[in-house]
mmCIF file of C-alpha atoms and ligand atoms in Angstrom:
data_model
loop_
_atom_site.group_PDB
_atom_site.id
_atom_site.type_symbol
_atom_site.label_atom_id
_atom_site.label_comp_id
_atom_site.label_asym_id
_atom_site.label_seq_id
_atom_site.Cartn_x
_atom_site.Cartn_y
_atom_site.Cartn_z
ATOM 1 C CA UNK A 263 22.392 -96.232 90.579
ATOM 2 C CA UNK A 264 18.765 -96.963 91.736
ATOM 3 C CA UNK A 265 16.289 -95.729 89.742
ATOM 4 C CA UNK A 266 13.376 -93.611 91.458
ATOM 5 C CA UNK A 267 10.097 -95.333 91.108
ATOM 6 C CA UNK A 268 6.284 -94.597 92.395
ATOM 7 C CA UNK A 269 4.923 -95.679 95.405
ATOM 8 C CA UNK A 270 1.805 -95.240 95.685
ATOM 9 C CA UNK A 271 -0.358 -92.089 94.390
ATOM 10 C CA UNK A 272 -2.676 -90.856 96.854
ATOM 11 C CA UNK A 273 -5.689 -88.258 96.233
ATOM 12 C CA UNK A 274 -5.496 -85.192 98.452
ATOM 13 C CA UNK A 275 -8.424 -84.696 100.887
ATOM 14 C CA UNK A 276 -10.664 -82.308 101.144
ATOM 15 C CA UNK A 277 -10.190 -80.054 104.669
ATOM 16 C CA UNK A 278 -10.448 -77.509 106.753
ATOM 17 C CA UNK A 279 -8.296 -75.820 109.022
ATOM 18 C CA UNK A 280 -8.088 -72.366 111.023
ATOM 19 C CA UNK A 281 -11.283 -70.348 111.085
ATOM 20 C CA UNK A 282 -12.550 -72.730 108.250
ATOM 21 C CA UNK A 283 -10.223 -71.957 105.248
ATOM 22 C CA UNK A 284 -10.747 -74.625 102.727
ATOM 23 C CA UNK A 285 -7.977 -76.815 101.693
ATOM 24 C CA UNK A 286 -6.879 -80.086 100.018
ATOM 25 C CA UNK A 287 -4.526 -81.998 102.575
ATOM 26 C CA UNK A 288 -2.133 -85.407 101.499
ATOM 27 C CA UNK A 289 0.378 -85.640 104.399
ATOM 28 C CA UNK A 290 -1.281 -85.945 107.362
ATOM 29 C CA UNK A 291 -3.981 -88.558 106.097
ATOM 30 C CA UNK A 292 -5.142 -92.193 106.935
ATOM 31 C CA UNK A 293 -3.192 -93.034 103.624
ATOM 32 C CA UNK A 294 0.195 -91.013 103.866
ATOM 33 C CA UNK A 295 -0.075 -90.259 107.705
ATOM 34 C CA UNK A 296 4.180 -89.322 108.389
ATOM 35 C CA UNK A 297 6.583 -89.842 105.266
ATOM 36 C CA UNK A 298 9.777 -88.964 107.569
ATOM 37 C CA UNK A 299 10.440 -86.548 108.106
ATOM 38 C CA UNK A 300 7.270 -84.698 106.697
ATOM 39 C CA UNK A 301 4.194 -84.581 108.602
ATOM 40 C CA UNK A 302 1.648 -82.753 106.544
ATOM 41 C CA UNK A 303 1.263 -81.216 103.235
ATOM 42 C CA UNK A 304 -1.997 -78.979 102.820
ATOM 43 C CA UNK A 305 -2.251 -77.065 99.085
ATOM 44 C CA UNK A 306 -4.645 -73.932 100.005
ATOM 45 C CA UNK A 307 -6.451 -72.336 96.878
ATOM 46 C CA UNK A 308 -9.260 -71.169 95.784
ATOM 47 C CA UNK A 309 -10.890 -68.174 93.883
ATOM 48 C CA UNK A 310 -13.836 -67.351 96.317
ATOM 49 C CA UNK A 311 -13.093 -65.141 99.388
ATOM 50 C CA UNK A 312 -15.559 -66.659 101.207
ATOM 51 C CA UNK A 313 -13.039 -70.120 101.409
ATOM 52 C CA UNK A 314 -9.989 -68.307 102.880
ATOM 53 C CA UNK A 315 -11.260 -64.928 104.431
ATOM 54 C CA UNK A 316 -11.543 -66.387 107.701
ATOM 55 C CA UNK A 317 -7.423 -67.021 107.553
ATOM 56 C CA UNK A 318 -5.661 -68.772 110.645
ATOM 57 C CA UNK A 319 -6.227 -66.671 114.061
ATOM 58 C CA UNK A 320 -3.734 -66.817 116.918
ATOM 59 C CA UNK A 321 -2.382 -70.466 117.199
ATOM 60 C CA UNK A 322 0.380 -72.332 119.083
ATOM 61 C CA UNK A 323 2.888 -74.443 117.409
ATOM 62 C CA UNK A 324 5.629 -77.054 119.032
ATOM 63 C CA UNK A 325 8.150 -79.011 117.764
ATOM 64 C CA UNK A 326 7.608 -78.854 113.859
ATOM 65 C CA UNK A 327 8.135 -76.427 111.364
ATOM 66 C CA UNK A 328 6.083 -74.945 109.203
ATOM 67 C CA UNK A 329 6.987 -74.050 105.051
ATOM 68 C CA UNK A 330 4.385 -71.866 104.360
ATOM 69 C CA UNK A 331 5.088 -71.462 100.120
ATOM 70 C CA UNK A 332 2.890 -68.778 98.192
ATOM 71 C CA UNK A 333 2.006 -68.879 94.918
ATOM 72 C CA UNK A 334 -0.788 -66.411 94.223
ATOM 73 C CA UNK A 335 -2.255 -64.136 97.196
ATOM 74 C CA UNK A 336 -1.098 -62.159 100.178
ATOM 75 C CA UNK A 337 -1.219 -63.151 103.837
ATOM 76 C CA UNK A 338 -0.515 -61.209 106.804
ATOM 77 C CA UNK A 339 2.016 -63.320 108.850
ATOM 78 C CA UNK A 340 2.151 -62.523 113.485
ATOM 79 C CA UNK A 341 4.289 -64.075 115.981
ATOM 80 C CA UNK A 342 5.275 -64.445 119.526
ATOM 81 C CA UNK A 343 8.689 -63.516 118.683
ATOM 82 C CA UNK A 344 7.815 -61.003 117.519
ATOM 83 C CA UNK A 345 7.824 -61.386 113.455
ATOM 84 C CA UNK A 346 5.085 -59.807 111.614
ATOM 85 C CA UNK A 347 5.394 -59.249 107.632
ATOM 86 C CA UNK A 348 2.917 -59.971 104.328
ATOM 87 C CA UNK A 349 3.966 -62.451 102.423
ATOM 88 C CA UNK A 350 3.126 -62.092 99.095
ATOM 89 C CA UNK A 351 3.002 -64.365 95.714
ATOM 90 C CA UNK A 352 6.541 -66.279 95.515
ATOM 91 C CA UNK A 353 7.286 -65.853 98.878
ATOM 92 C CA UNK A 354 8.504 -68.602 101.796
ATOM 93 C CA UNK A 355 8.240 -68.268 105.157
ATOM 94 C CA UNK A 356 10.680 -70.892 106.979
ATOM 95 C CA UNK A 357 9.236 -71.169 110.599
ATOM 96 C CA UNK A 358 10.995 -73.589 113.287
ATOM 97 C CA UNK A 359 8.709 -73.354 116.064
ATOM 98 C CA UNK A 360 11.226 -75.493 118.573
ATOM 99 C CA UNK A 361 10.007 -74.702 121.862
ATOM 100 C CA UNK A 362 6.646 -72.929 120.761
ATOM 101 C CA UNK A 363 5.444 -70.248 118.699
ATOM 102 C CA UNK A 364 1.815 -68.926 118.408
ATOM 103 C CA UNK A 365 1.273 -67.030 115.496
ATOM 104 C CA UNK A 366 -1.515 -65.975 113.103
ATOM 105 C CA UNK A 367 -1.725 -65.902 109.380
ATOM 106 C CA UNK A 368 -4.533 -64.202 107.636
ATOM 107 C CA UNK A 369 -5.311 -63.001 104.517
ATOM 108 C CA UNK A 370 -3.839 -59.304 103.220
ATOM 109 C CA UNK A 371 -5.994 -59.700 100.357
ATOM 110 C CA UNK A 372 -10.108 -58.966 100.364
ATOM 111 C CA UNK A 373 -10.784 -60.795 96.654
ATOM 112 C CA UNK A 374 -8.991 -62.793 93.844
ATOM 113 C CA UNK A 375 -6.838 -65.877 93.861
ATOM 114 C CA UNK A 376 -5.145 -67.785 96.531
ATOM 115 C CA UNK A 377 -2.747 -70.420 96.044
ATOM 116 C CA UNK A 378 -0.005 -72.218 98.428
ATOM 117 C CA UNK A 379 0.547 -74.790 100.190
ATOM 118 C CA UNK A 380 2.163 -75.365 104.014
ATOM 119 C CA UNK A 381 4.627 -78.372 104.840
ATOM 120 C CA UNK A 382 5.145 -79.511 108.239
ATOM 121 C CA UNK A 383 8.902 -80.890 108.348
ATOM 122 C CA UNK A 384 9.602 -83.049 112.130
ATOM 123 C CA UNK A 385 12.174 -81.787 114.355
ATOM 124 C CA UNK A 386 14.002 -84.079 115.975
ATOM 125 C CA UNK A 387 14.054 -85.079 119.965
ATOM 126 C CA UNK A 388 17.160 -82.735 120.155
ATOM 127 C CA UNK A 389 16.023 -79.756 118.594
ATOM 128 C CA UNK A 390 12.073 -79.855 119.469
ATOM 129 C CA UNK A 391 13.034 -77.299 123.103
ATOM 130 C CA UNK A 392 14.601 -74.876 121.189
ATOM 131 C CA UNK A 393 14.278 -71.105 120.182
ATOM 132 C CA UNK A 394 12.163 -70.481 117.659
ATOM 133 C CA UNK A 395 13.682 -69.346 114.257
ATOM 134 C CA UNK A 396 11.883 -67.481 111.743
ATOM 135 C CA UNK A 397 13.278 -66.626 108.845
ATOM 136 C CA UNK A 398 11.233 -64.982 105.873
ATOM 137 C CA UNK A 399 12.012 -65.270 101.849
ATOM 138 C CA UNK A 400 11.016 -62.804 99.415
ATOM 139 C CA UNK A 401 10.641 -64.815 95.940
ATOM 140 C CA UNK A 402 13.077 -63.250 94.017
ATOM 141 C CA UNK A 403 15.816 -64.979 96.756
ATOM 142 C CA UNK A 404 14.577 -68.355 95.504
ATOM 143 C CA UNK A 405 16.936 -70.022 93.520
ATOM 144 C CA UNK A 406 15.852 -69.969 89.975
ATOM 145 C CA UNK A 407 16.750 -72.065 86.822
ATOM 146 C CA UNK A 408 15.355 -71.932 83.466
ATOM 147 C CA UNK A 409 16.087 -73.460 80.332
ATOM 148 C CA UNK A 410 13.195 -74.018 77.137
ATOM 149 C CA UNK A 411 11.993 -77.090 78.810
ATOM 150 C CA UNK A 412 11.327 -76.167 82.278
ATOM 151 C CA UNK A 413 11.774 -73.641 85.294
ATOM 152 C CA UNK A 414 12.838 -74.820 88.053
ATOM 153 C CA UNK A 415 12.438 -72.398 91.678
ATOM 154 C CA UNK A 416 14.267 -73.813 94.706
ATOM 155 C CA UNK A 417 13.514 -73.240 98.018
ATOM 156 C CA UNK A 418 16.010 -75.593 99.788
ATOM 157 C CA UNK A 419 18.870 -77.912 98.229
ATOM 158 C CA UNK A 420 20.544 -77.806 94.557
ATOM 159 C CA UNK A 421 19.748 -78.737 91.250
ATOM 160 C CA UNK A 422 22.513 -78.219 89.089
ATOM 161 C CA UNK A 423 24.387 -74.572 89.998
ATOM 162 C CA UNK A 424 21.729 -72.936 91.814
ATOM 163 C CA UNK A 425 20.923 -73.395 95.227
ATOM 164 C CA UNK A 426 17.778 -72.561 97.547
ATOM 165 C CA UNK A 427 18.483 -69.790 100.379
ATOM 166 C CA UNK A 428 17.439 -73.073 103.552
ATOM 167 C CA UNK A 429 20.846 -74.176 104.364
ATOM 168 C CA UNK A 430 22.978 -76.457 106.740
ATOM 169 C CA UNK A 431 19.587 -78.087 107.724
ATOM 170 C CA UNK A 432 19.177 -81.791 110.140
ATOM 171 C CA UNK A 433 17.212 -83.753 107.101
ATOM 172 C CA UNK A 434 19.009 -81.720 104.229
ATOM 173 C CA UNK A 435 15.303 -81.008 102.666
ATOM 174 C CA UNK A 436 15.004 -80.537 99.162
ATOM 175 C CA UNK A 437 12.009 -78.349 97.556
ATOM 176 C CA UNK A 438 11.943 -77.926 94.191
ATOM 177 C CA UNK A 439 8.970 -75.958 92.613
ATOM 178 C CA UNK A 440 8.838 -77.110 89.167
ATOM 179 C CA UNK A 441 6.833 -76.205 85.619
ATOM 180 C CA UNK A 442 7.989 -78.924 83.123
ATOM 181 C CA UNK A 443 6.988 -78.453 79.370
ATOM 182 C CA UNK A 444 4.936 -80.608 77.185
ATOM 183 C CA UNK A 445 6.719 -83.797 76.531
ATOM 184 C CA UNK A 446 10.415 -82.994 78.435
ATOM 185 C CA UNK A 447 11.893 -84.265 81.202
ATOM 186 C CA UNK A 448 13.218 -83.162 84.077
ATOM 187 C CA UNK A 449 16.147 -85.269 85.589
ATOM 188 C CA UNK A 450 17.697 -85.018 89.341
ATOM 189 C CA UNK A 451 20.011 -87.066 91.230
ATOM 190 C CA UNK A 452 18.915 -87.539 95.110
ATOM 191 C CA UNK A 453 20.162 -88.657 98.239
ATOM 192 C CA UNK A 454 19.366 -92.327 98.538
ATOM 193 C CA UNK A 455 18.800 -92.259 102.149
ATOM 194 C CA UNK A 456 15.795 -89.220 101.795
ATOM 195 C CA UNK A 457 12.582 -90.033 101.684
ATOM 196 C CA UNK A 458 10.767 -88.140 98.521
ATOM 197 C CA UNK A 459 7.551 -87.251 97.107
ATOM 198 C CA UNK A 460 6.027 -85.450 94.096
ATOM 199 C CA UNK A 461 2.859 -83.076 94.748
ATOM 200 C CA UNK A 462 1.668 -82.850 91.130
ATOM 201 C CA UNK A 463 -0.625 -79.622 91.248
ATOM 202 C CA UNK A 464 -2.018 -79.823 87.192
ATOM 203 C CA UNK A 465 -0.418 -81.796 84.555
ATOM 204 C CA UNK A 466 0.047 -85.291 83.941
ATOM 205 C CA UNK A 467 3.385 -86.790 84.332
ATOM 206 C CA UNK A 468 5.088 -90.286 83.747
ATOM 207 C CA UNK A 469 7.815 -91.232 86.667
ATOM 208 C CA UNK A 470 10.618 -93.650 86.637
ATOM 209 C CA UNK A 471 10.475 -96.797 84.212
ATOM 210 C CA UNK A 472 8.422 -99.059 85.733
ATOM 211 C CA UNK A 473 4.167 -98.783 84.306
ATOM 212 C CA UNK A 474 2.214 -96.735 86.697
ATOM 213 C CA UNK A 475 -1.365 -95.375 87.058
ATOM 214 C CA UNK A 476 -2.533 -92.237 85.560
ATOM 215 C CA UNK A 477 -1.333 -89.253 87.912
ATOM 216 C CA UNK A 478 -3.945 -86.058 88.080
ATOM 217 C CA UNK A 479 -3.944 -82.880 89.488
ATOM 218 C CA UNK A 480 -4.012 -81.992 93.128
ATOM 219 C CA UNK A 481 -2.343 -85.640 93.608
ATOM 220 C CA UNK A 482 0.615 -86.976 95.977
ATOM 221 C CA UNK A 483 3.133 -89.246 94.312
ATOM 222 C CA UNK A 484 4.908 -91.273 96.799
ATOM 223 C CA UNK A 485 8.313 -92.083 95.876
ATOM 224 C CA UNK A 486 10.470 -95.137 96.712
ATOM 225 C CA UNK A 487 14.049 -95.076 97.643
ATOM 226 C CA UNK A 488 16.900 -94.259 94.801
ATOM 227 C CA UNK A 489 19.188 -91.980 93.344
ATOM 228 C CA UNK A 490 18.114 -91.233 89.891
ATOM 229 C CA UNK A 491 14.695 -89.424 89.323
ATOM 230 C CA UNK A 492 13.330 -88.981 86.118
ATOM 231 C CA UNK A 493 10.210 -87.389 85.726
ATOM 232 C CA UNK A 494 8.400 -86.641 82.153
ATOM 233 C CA UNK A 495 5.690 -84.279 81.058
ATOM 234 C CA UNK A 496 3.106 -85.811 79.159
ATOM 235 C CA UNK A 497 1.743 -82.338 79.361
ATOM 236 C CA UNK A 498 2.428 -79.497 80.565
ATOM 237 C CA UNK A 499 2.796 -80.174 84.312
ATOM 238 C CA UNK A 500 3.459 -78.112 87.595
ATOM 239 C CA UNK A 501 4.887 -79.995 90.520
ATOM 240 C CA UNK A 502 6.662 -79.737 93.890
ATOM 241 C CA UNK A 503 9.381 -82.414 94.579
ATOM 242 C CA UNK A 504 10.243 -82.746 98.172
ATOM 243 C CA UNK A 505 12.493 -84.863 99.697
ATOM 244 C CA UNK A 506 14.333 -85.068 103.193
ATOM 245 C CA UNK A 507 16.548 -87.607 105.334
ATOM 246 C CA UNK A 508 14.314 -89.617 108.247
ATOM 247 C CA UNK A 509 14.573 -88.846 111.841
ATOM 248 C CA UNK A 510 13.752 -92.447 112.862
ATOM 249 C CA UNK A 511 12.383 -91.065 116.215
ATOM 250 C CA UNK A 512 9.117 -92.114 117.541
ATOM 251 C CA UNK A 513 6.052 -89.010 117.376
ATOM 252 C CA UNK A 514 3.212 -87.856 118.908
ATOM 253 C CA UNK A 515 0.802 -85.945 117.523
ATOM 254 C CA UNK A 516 -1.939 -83.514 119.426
ATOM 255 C CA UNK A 517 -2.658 -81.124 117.064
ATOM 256 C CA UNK A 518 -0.678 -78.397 116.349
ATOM 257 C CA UNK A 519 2.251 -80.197 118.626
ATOM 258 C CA UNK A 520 4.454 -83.283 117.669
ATOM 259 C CA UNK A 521 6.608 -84.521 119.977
ATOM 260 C CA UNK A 522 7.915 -88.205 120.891
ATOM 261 C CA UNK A 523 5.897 -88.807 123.554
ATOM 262 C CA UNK A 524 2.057 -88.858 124.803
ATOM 263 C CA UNK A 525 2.960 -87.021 127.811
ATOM 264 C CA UNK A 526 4.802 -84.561 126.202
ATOM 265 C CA UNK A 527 1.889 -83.802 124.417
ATOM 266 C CA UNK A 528 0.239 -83.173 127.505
ATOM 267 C CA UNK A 529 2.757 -80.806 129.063
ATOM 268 C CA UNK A 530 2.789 -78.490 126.051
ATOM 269 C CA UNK A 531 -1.127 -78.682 126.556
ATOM 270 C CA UNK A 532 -0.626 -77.581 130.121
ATOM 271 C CA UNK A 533 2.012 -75.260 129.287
ATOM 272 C CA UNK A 534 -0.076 -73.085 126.623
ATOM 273 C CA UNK A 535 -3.312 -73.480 129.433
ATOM 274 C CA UNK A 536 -0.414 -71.432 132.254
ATOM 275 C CA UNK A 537 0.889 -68.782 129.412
ATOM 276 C CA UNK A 538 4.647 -70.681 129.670
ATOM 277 C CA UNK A 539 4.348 -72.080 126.183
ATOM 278 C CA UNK A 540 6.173 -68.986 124.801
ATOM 279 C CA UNK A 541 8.657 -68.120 127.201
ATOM 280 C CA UNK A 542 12.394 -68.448 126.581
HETATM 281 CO CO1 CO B 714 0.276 -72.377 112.112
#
C-alpha cells in the first residue's frame, strides 16, 4: 500500500477562450502543461453575462476529447456529426473527437450563474483517426453516493457500489465530483499506475500524511503515485478527483489538435483549410 501524497499545488490561471468567455485554466499551463493523459482542465464560472455570452462559435477538434461537466447554467451544444442538445446543470457531455469534430457550444441561458469546467483527456496514436463518438449524460445518470459525510457524483469509474455511465475506456479515467463535510474524510483506493489530481473548487482540505501547504479554492492539487487516497475536510470542501492511466506517447499540440507529431499538426491544419477535416 502506497499512500497518496501532494505534488505540487498549482494556482489556476486566469484565461480566455472562444469568443472571449472568461475562465480559470490549470492543465494546460507553464506549471502543469500534460499530466498523462490529461491535457487541460479549464473551470468556467461566473455570475455576469457579459463573461460567457459570447460562448464557443464553430470550432474544430482532433485527436482529444473533450468532458465538458456542468454544474450551474445551460449551453447549447452543435456538431458535425450531427449532435445538437442543451446541456443543462448536472449534465456531461463525453466527446471523442478522433478524426475531427467541429462543433459549437454557446450559452442557452441570457442571465444568472454559470459553472463547469471542460477536461481534455489524450487519445492515443491508435485511436486519434477515428470516428467521432459523442455521447451525452443527463445528471440524474451520474452515479450517485451519499452518506452524512459526503456526496459523491461519478462520472467515470467506481467508488464503492456505484459506478459512472464512461465505461471500457483506454486510460480507465476516474471522475469523481465530490462535496466532503466539515471535518470528514473521504477515502478511495486507486490504480497505482494512473496519474491523479484534485481540482479543489472552495474548501480547504488536508491530503495524505505527509505536511503540506495550505490548499484554496480554484486550486490544482497534483498527486503523486499510490494506492491509498485519503483526503480530509478541514471545511466544508467541493472537489473533483481525476485520475487516468498514461499513454506514454509523444504529443503535439496546435491548438485545438494534439497529435504525436509536428507534421501532423500541419496536415489537420491543411485538412480543415480543404473542408476534409470532417469527412468519414
Ligand atoms: Co471545443
Amino acid at each position: 500500500m502506497i499512500k497518496i501524497e501532494v505534488k505540487k499545488i498549482v494556482k489556476a490561471l486566469n484565461a480566455s477562450d472562444g469568443a472571449g468567455v472568461k475562465l480559470k485554466r490549470s492543465i494546460g499551463t507553464p506549471e502543469a502543461d500534460y499530466i498523462d493523459p490529461f491535457l487541460m482542465l479549464d473551470e468556467f464560472g461566473s455570475e455576469n453575462k457579459d463573461d460567457y455570452i459570447a460562448g464557443f462559435p464553430p470550432h474544430p477538434h482532433r485527436g482529444i476529447e473533450t468532458v465538458t461537466y456542468m454544474l450551474n447554467g445551460e449551453f447549447e451544444h452543435q456538431d458535425s456529426t450531427g449532435a445538437k442538445g442543451v446541456m443543462a446543470s448536472g449534465d456531461v457531455q463525453w466527446m471523442k473527437t478522433g478524426r475531427g469534430i467541429i462543433h459549437s457550444e454557446m450559452p442557452a441561458m441570457k442571465e444568472g450563474k454559470l459553472l463547469g469546467f471542460q477536461l481534455w483527456i489524450n487519445m492515443p496514436a491508435k485511436l486519434k483517426k477515428n470516428k467521432p463518438e459523442y455521447l451525452y449524460i443527463k445528471g440524474n445518470e451520474l452515479g450517485s453516493y451519499k452518506d452524512n459525510d459526503k456526496i459523491v457524483k461519478v462520472i467515470s469509474g467506481k467508488y464503492k457500489n456505484v459506478e459512472g455511465p464512461e465505461k471500457n475506456h483506454n486510460v480507465e479515467p476516474i471522475y469523481f465530483h465530490v462535496v466532503l463535510n466539515e471535518g470528514k474524510e473521504f477515502n478511495f483506493d486507486a490504480p497505482e499506475g494512473h496519474n491523479s489530481f484534485i481540482y479543489l473548487l472552495k474548501g480547504e482540505l488536508k491530503i495524505g500524511e505527509r505536511e503540506h501547504s495550505k490548499t484554496f479554492d480554484s486550486s490544482l492539487i497534483l498527486l503523486e503515485r499510490g494506492d491509498k487516497l485519503t483526503v480530509r475536510a478541514n471545511k466544508k470542501s467541493e472537489f473533483l478527483f481525476i485520475a487516468g492511466k498514461p499513454i506514454g506517447e509523444p504529443i503535439a499540440r496546435g491548438g485545438p489538435f494534439v497529435m504525436n507529431t509536428k507534421s501532423e499538426i500541419l496536415e489537420a491544419i491543411e485538412d480543415y483549410n480543404n473542408g476534409t477535416f470532417a469527412k468519414y
